């Protein structure tokens, strides 16, 4: 029996066509959840429904059409998922403690959802889809509508905070959801988002955050002993990570393309995971805005231009210096979180990245920002996670929103400032 006769023994009914299309899209979501976009192949998807790859070409025109249609399917599924959750939350209490638990539950539930995971990866790897911006914005609108209904007493800026904070937190959850330290960090930042008050002493460290940092960095910071000779190679790989997907970076490819024996990298770093983590750090911290560097004192010029600095960092069109910093950082961070599910050696790096969230923002808020926008460590961590999703949301927007005004409004939502 030929593949065409197996797939089309007779002309299928419209219902049968719709059922097969739905099955193919569901199989795509399942495969992407387990192995990411790169794990989605025509052969594996069609095998899930007992057909040959011919049916994918018949329904979607090929792999690109399948991935694009899967995003539409995922967005529709997200709308249904949020509607169902809202139906279960009728009369949910509005005090901060209850909302904190709801935020934590929402993040964990999103990580378990095929549709939410697909939308997250589409946000982080938009270059793999055809014109994904309208669908990604639709997903953001779904989240905003949910939080407006789930927390009706909240201001629009607080809804904005919750809708975007939870998407970037979902990325961290992908790699860390089963870890006690992450559970405590999630609740600490969710509490800051829902309490909307900073500590009486904003300079005092948060015990949960301090504990998580100590757990994430069991040994002193720094490169592996003797790694200095690898600096040029490290810089080259960091540039590649910033320009392309991380999952294409492996020891064999680096050794072949750069003409470096694999054994030399292992000799200096102990293993490729340590080298890759160092390269990711370098890529993420490239052109770090000065106000985020806790080792530097902030000068008067930085104080005067504090909001301009934030605006430049979330610019969807990166330029010289730190312009577009948060766009680059968020995309690399999110891809590392997703990839850590398949490459366990990256989990320690994700732990460290989550543990230091907000340290630079906390420093900036105390030294460079107006007094009414000072943040304690937990609120700074929440804002730091939010601003990354805010930067991603501006990519592909037909008219970038009033970002400075939105950032100030979110800061006020975190501190209950009316100044």
Coordinates of C-alpha atoms in Angstrom, one line a residue, residues 98-375:
X98 CA -4.5 34.8 48.8
X99 CA -3.3 36.5 45.6
X100 CA 0.3 35.5 46.3
X101 CA -0.8 31.9 46.4
X102 CA -2.8 32.4 43.2
X103 CA 0.2 33.9 41.4
X104 CA 2.4 30.9 42.5
X105 CA -0.3 28.4 41.4
X106 CA -0.7 30.3 38.0
X107 CA 3.0 30.0 37.2
X108 CA 3.2 26.3 38.1
X109 CA 0.0 25.6 36.1
X110 CA 1.4 27.4 33.1
X111 CA 4.6 25.3 33.2
X112 CA 2.5 22.2 33.1
X113 CA 0.4 23.4 30.1
X114 CA 1.3 22.4 26.5
X115 CA -0.3 25.5 25.2
X116 CA 1.5 27.9 27.6
X117 CA 4.8 26.3 27.0
X118 CA 4.4 26.6 23.2
X119 CA 3.5 30.3 23.5
X120 CA 6.4 30.9 25.8
X121 CA 8.9 29.3 23.3
X122 CA 7.3 31.3 20.4
X123 CA 7.9 34.5 22.4
X124 CA 11.6 33.6 23.0
X125 CA 12.3 32.1 19.5
X126 CA 10.2 34.3 17.3
X127 CA 12.6 34.0 14.4
X128 CA 11.4 30.4 13.9
X129 CA 7.8 31.5 13.1
X130 CA 6.2 33.6 10.4
X131 CA 4.9 36.9 11.8
X132 CA 4.4 35.7 15.4
X133 CA 4.0 39.1 16.9
X134 CA 0.2 39.3 16.6
X135 CA -0.3 35.9 18.2
X136 CA 2.2 36.7 20.9
X137 CA 0.4 39.9 21.7
X138 CA -2.9 38.0 21.8
X139 CA -1.4 35.7 24.4
X140 CA -0.3 38.7 26.4
X141 CA -3.9 40.2 26.2
X142 CA -5.3 36.8 27.4
X143 CA -3.1 37.0 30.5
X144 CA -4.0 40.6 31.1
X145 CA -7.7 39.9 30.8
X146 CA -7.3 37.0 33.2
X147 CA -5.6 39.1 35.9
X148 CA -8.1 42.0 35.5
X149 CA -10.9 39.5 36.2
X150 CA -9.1 37.5 38.9
X151 CA -7.9 40.6 40.8
X152 CA -10.6 43.2 40.0
X153 CA -9.5 45.7 42.7
X154 CA -6.1 46.0 41.0
X155 CA -5.0 49.0 39.0
X156 CA -4.2 48.7 35.3
X157 CA -0.5 49.0 36.1
X158 CA -0.7 46.2 38.7
X159 CA -2.5 44.0 36.1
X160 CA 0.4 44.8 33.7
X161 CA 2.9 43.8 36.3
X162 CA 1.2 40.5 37.0
X163 CA 0.6 39.6 33.3
X164 CA 4.3 40.1 32.3
X165 CA 6.0 39.1 35.5
X166 CA 4.3 35.6 35.4
X167 CA 5.5 34.9 31.8
X168 CA 9.2 35.3 32.7
X169 CA 8.7 33.5 35.9
X170 CA 7.2 30.7 33.9
X171 CA 10.5 30.4 32.0
X172 CA 12.4 29.9 35.3
X173 CA 9.8 27.4 36.4
X174 CA 10.5 25.3 33.4
X175 CA 13.9 24.4 34.7
X176 CA 13.5 24.8 38.5
X177 CA 9.9 23.9 39.4
X178 CA 10.7 20.9 41.6
X179 CA 13.4 22.7 43.7
X180 CA 12.6 24.0 47.2
X181 CA 14.8 27.1 46.7
X182 CA 12.8 28.0 43.6
X183 CA 9.5 27.5 45.4
X184 CA 10.6 30.0 48.1
X185 CA 11.9 32.5 45.5
X186 CA 8.7 32.3 43.5
X187 CA 6.6 33.0 46.6
X188 CA 8.9 35.8 47.8
X189 CA 8.6 37.7 44.5
X190 CA 4.9 36.9 44.1
X191 CA 4.4 38.3 47.6
X192 CA 6.2 41.5 46.6
X193 CA 3.9 41.8 43.6
X194 CA 0.8 41.3 45.6
X195 CA 1.6 43.1 48.8
X196 CA 2.6 46.3 46.9
X197 CA 4.6 47.6 49.9
X198 CA 8.4 47.6 50.3
X199 CA 10.1 46.8 53.6
X200 CA 10.6 49.5 56.2
X201 CA 14.4 49.2 55.5
X202 CA 14.8 48.8 51.8
X203 CA 18.5 48.3 52.1
X204 CA 18.2 45.2 54.4
X205 CA 18.7 41.9 52.6
X206 CA 15.8 39.5 52.2
X207 CA 16.5 36.3 54.1
X208 CA 14.9 34.1 51.5
X209 CA 16.9 35.7 48.6
X210 CA 20.1 35.6 50.6
X211 CA 19.6 31.9 51.4
X212 CA 18.9 31.1 47.7
X213 CA 22.0 32.9 46.6
X214 CA 24.2 31.0 49.1
X215 CA 22.6 27.7 47.8
X216 CA 23.1 28.6 44.2
X217 CA 26.8 29.7 44.6
X218 CA 28.3 27.0 46.8
X219 CA 31.8 27.9 45.6
X220 CA 33.5 31.2 45.0
X221 CA 32.7 33.0 41.7
X222 CA 35.3 32.9 39.0
X223 CA 36.5 31.0 36.0
X224 CA 37.9 27.5 36.3
X225 CA 41.6 27.5 37.2
X226 CA 43.8 28.0 34.2
X227 CA 41.0 29.1 31.9
X228 CA 42.5 32.5 31.0
X229 CA 44.1 31.2 27.7
X230 CA 40.6 30.4 26.5
X231 CA 39.4 34.0 26.7
X232 CA 39.4 34.6 22.9
X233 CA 37.4 31.4 22.3
X234 CA 35.0 32.3 25.2
X235 CA 34.4 35.7 23.7
X236 CA 33.7 34.2 20.2
X237 CA 31.2 31.7 21.6
X238 CA 29.5 34.4 23.7
X239 CA 29.0 36.4 20.5
X240 CA 27.4 33.4 18.8
X241 CA 25.1 32.8 21.7
X242 CA 23.9 36.4 21.5
X243 CA 23.3 36.1 17.8
X244 CA 21.7 32.6 17.5
X245 CA 19.9 29.8 19.4
X246 CA 21.9 28.3 22.2
X247 CA 21.0 24.7 21.5
X248 CA 23.1 24.9 18.3
X249 CA 26.2 25.4 20.4
X250 CA 28.0 22.1 21.2
X251 CA 31.6 20.9 21.8
X252 CA 32.0 19.2 18.4
X253 CA 30.8 22.3 16.5
X254 CA 32.9 24.7 18.4
X255 CA 36.0 22.6 18.1
X256 CA 35.6 22.1 14.4
X257 CA 34.7 25.7 13.5
X258 CA 37.3 27.3 15.7
X259 CA 40.1 24.8 15.1
X260 CA 40.5 24.0 18.8
X261 CA 41.0 20.5 20.1
X262 CA 38.0 19.4 22.3
X263 CA 40.4 18.1 24.8
X264 CA 41.9 21.6 25.3
X265 CA 38.5 23.1 26.3
X266 CA 37.9 20.2 28.7
X267 CA 41.4 20.6 30.1
X268 CA 40.9 24.3 31.0
X269 CA 37.3 24.1 32.1
X270 CA 36.8 20.5 33.4
X271 CA 33.9 19.8 31.1
X272 CA 32.0 21.5 28.2
X273 CA 29.1 22.4 30.6
X274 CA 31.4 24.7 32.6
X275 CA 32.7 26.3 29.4
X276 CA 29.2 26.8 28.0
X277 CA 27.9 28.3 31.2
X278 CA 30.8 30.8 31.2
X279 CA 30.1 31.7 27.6
X280 CA 26.4 32.2 28.4
X281 CA 27.3 34.5 31.4
X282 CA 29.5 36.5 29.1
X283 CA 26.8 36.8 26.4
X284 CA 24.1 37.9 28.9
X285 CA 26.3 40.4 30.8
X286 CA 27.7 42.0 27.6
X287 CA 27.4 45.7 27.8
X288 CA 25.7 45.6 31.2
X289 CA 24.3 49.0 32.0
X290 CA 26.5 50.8 34.5
X291 CA 23.6 51.4 36.9
X292 CA 23.2 47.6 37.3
X293 CA 26.8 47.1 38.2
X294 CA 26.9 46.8 42.0
X295 CA 30.7 47.4 42.1
X296 CA 30.3 50.9 40.7
X297 CA 29.1 54.0 42.3
X298 CA 26.4 55.9 40.4
X299 CA 27.3 59.4 39.2
X300 CA 25.1 62.5 38.8
X301 CA 24.6 61.9 35.1
X302 CA 23.2 58.4 35.7
X303 CA 20.8 59.8 38.4
X304 CA 19.6 62.5 36.0
X305 CA 19.0 59.9 33.2
X306 CA 17.8 57.0 35.2
X307 CA 14.5 56.6 33.2
X308 CA 16.3 57.1 29.9
X309 CA 18.6 54.3 30.8
X310 CA 15.8 51.9 31.5
X311 CA 14.1 53.0 28.2
X312 CA 17.2 52.3 26.2
X313 CA 17.6 48.9 27.9
X314 CA 14.2 47.7 26.7
X315 CA 14.5 49.2 23.2
X316 CA 13.3 46.5 20.8
X317 CA 15.9 47.7 18.3
X318 CA 19.3 47.1 20.0
X319 CA 22.0 49.6 19.2
X320 CA 25.3 50.7 20.6
X321 CA 26.2 50.2 24.3
X322 CA 23.5 49.0 26.6
X323 CA 20.6 49.8 24.2
X324 CA 18.4 46.7 23.9
X325 CA 20.2 45.0 26.9
X326 CA 17.0 43.5 28.4
X327 CA 15.9 42.2 25.0
X328 CA 19.1 40.3 24.5
X329 CA 19.2 39.2 28.2
X330 CA 15.6 38.0 28.2
X331 CA 15.9 35.9 25.1
X332 CA 19.1 34.2 26.1
X333 CA 17.8 33.6 29.6
X334 CA 14.5 32.1 28.4
X335 CA 16.3 29.9 25.9
X336 CA 18.6 28.6 28.6
X337 CA 15.7 27.8 30.9
X338 CA 13.9 25.9 28.1
X339 CA 17.1 24.1 27.1
X340 CA 17.9 23.1 30.7
X341 CA 15.0 20.6 30.5
X342 CA 17.0 18.6 27.9
X343 CA 20.5 19.5 29.1
X344 CA 20.6 19.1 32.9
X345 CA 24.1 20.5 33.1
X346 CA 22.5 24.0 32.5
X347 CA 20.2 23.8 35.6
X348 CA 22.9 25.1 37.9
X349 CA 23.3 28.1 35.7
X350 CA 19.6 28.8 35.8
X351 CA 19.6 28.4 39.6
X352 CA 22.3 31.1 39.8
X353 CA 20.5 33.4 37.3
X354 CA 17.3 33.2 39.3
X355 CA 19.1 33.7 42.6
X356 CA 20.7 37.0 41.5
X357 CA 17.5 38.4 39.9
X358 CA 17.0 42.0 41.0
X359 CA 20.4 42.6 42.6
X360 CA 21.4 45.2 40.1
X361 CA 18.0 46.8 40.1
X362 CA 18.0 47.0 43.9
X363 CA 21.4 48.7 43.7
X364 CA 20.1 51.1 41.0
X365 CA 16.9 51.9 43.0
X366 CA 18.9 52.9 46.0
X367 CA 21.7 54.9 44.3
X368 CA 20.2 56.3 41.1
X369 CA 16.4 56.4 41.1
X370 CA 14.2 58.9 42.8
X371 CA 13.5 58.2 46.4
X372 CA 9.8 57.3 45.8
X373 CA 11.0 54.4 43.6
X374 CA 13.4 52.8 46.0
X375 CA 12.8 49.0 46.1

